[in-house]
JSON list of C-alpha atoms in Angstrom, two decimals:
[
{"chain": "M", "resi": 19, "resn": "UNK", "atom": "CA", "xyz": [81.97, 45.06, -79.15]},
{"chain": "M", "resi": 20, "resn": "UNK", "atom": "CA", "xyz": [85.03, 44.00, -80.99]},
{"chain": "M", "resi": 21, "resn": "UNK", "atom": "CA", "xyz": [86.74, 47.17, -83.05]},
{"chain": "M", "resi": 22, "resn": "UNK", "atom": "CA", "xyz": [88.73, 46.13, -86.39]},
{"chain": "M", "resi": 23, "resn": "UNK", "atom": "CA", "xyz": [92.24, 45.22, -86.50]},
{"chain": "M", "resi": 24, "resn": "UNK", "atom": "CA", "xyz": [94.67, 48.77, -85.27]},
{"chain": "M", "resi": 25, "resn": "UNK", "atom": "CA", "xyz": [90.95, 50.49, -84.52]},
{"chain": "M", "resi": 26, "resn": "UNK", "atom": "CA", "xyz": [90.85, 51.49, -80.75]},
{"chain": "M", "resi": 27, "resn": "UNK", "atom": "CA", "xyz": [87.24, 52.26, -79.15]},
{"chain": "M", "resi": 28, "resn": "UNK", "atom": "CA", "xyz": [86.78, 55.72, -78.86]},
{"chain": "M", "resi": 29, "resn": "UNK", "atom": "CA", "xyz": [85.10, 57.12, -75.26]},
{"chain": "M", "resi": 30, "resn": "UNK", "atom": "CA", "xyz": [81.59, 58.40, -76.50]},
{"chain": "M", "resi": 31, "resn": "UNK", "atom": "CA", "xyz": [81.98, 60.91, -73.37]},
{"chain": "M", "resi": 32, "resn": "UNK", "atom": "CA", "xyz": [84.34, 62.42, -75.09]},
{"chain": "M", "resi": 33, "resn": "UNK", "atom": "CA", "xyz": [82.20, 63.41, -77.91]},
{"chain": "M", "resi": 34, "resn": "UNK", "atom": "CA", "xyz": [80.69, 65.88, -75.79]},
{"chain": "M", "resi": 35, "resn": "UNK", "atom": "CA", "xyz": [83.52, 67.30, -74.38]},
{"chain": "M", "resi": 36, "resn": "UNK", "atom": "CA", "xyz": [83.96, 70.25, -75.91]},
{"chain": "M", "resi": 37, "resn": "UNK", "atom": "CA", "xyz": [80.60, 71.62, -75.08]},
{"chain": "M", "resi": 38, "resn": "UNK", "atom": "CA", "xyz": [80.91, 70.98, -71.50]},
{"chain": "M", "resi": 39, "resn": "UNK", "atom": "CA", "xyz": [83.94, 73.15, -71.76]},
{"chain": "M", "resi": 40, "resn": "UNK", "atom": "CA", "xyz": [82.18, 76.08, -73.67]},
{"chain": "M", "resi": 41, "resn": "UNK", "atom": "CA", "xyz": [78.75, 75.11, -70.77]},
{"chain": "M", "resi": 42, "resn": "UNK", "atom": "CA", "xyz": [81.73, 75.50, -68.05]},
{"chain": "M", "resi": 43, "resn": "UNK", "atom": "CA", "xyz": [83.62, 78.62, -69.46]},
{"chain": "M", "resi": 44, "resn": "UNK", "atom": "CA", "xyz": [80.04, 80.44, -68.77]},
{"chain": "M", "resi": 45, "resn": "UNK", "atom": "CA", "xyz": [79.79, 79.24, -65.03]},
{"chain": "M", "resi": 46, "resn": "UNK", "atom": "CA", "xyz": [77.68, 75.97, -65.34]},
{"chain": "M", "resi": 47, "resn": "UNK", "atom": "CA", "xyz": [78.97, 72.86, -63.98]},
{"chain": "M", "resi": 48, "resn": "UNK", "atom": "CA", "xyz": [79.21, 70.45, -66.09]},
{"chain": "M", "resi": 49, "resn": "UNK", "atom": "CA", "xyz": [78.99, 66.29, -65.61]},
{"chain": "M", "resi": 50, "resn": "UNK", "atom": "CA", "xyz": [79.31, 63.35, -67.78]},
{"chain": "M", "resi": 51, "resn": "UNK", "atom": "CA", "xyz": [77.42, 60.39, -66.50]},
{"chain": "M", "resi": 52, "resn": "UNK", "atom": "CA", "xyz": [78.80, 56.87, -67.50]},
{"chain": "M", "resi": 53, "resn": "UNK", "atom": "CA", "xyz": [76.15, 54.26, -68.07]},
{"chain": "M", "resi": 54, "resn": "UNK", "atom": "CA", "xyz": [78.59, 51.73, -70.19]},
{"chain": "M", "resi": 55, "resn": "UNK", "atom": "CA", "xyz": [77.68, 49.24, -67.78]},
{"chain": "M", "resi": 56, "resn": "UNK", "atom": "CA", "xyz": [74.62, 48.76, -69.18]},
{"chain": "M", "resi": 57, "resn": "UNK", "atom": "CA", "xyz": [75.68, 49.25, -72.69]},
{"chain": "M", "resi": 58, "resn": "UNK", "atom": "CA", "xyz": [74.96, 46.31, -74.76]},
{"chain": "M", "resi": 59, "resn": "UNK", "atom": "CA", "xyz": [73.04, 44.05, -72.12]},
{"chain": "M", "resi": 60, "resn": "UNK", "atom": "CA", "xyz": [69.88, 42.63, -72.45]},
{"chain": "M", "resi": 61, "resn": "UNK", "atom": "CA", "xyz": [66.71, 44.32, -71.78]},
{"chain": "M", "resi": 62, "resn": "UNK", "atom": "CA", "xyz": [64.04, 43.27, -68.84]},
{"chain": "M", "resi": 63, "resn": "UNK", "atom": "CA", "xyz": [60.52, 42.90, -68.93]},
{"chain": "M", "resi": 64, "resn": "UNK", "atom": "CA", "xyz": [58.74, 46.52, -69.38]},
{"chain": "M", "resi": 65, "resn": "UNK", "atom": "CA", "xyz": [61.88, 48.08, -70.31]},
{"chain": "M", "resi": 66, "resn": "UNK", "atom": "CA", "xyz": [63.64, 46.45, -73.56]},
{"chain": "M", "resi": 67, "resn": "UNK", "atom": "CA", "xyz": [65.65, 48.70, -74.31]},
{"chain": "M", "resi": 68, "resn": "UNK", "atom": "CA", "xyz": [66.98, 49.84, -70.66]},
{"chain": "M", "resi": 69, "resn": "UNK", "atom": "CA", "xyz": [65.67, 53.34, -71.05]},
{"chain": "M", "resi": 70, "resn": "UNK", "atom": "CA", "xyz": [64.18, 53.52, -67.51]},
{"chain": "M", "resi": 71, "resn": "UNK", "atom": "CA", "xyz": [67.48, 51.58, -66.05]},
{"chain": "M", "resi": 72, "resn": "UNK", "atom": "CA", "xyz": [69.14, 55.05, -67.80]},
{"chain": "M", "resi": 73, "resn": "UNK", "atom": "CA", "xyz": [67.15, 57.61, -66.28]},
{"chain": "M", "resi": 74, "resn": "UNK", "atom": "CA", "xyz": [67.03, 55.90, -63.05]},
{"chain": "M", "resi": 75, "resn": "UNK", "atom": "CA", "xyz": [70.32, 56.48, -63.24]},
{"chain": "M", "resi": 76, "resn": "UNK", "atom": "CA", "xyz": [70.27, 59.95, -64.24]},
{"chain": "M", "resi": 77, "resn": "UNK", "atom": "CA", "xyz": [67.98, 60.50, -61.33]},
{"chain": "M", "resi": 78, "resn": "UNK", "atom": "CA", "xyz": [69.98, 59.42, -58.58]},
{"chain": "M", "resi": 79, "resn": "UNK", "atom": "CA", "xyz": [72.80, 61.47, -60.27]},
{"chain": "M", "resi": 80, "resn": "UNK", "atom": "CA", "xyz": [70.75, 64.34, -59.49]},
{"chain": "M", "resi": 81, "resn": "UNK", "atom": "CA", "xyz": [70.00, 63.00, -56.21]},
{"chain": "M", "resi": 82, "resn": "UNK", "atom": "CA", "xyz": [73.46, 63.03, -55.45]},
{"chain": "M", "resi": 83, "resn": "UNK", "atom": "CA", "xyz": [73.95, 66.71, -57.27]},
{"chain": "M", "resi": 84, "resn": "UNK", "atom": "CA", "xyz": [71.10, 67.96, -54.32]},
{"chain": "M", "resi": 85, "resn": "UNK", "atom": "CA", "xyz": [73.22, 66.14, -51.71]},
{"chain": "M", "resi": 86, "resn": "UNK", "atom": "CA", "xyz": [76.58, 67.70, -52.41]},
{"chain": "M", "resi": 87, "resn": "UNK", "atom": "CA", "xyz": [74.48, 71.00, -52.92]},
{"chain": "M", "resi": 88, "resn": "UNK", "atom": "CA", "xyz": [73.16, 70.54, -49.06]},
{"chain": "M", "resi": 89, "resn": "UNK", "atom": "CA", "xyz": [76.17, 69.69, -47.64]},
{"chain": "M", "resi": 90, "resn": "UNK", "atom": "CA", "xyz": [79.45, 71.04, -47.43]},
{"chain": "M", "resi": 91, "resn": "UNK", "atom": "CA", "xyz": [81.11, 67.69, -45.19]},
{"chain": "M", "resi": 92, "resn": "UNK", "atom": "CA", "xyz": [79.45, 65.22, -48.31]},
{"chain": "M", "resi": 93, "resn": "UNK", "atom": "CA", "xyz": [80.98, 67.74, -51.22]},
{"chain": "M", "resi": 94, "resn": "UNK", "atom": "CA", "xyz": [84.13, 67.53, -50.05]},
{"chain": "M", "resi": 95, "resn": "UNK", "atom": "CA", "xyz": [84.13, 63.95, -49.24]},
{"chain": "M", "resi": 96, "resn": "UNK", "atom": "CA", "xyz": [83.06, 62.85, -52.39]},
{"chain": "M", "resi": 97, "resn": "UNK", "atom": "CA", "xyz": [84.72, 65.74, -54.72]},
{"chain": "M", "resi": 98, "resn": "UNK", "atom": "CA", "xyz": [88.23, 65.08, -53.31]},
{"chain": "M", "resi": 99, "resn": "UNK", "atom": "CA", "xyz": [87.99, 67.80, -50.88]},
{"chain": "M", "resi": 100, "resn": "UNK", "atom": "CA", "xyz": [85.93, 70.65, -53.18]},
{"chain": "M", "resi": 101, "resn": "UNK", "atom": "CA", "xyz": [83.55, 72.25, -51.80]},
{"chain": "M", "resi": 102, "resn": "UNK", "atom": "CA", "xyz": [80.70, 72.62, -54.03]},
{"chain": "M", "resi": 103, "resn": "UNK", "atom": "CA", "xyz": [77.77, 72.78, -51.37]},
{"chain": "M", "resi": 104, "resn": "UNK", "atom": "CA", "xyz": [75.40, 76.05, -52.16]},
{"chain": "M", "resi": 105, "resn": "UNK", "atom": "CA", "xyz": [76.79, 75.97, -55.77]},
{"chain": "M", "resi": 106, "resn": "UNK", "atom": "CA", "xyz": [74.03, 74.05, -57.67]},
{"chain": "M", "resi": 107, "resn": "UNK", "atom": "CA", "xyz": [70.89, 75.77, -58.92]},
{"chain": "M", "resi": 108, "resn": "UNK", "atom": "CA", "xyz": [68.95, 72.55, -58.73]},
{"chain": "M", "resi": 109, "resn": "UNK", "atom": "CA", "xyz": [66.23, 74.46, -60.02]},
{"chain": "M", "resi": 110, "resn": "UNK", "atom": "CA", "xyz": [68.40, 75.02, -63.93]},
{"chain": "M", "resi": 111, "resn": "UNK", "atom": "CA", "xyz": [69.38, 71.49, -64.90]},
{"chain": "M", "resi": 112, "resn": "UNK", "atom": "CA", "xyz": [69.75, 70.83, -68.36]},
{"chain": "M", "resi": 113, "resn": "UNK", "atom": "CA", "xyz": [70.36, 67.15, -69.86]},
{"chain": "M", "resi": 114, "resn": "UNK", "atom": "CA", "xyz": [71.53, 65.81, -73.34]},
{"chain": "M", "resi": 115, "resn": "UNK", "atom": "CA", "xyz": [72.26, 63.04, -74.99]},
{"chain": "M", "resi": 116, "resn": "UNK", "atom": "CA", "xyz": [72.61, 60.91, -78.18]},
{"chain": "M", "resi": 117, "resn": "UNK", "atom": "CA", "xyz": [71.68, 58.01, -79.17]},
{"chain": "M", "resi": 118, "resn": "UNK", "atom": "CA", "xyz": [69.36, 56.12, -76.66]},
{"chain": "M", "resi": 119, "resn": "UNK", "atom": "CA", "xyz": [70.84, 58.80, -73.61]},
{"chain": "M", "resi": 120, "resn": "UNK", "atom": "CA", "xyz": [68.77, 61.68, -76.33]},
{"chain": "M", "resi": 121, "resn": "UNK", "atom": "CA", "xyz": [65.71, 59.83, -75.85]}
]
């Protein structure tokens, strides 16, 4: 959408931020998924408000967590050279969310 005159949009992600750096400062990793893409578009049949387009998402973001997890060669390709392979409890994965990304 269109802010008001001298009002700059404001990254929701952000929002968060803080958390993820008290969630990090205890060891967990911590991501922000962007799904602003799909912000504001118009829903399909079966799924008017995009939820399932969101957690499909959020799915193959963990999909991708599992990959990096299993191998060292795809962490660091991906994370810039970081090696993050063996460091994921895939089994502790906690989500959240506000607005329609709580639901």
């Amino acid at each position: 959408g269109n802010c008001p005159f001298n009002l700059g949009k404001v990254p929701s992600h952000l929002g968060f931020s803080y958390l993820g750096r008290y969630f990090a400062s205890y060891g967990y990793i911590v991501l922000s998924i962007d799904i602003i893409l799909i912000n504001n578009k118009w829903g399909i049949p079966g799924d008017s408000t995009l939820n399932f387009v969101r957690a499909r998402v959020v799915l193959r973001t963990i999909e991708k967590i599992i990959e990096w997890n299993n191998s060292s060669e795809e962490s660091k390709r991906v994370l810039n050279g970081t090696d993050l392979s063996n460091r994921f409890d895939v089994s502790e994965i906690g989500l959240m969310g506000h607005s329609r990304g709580g639901e």
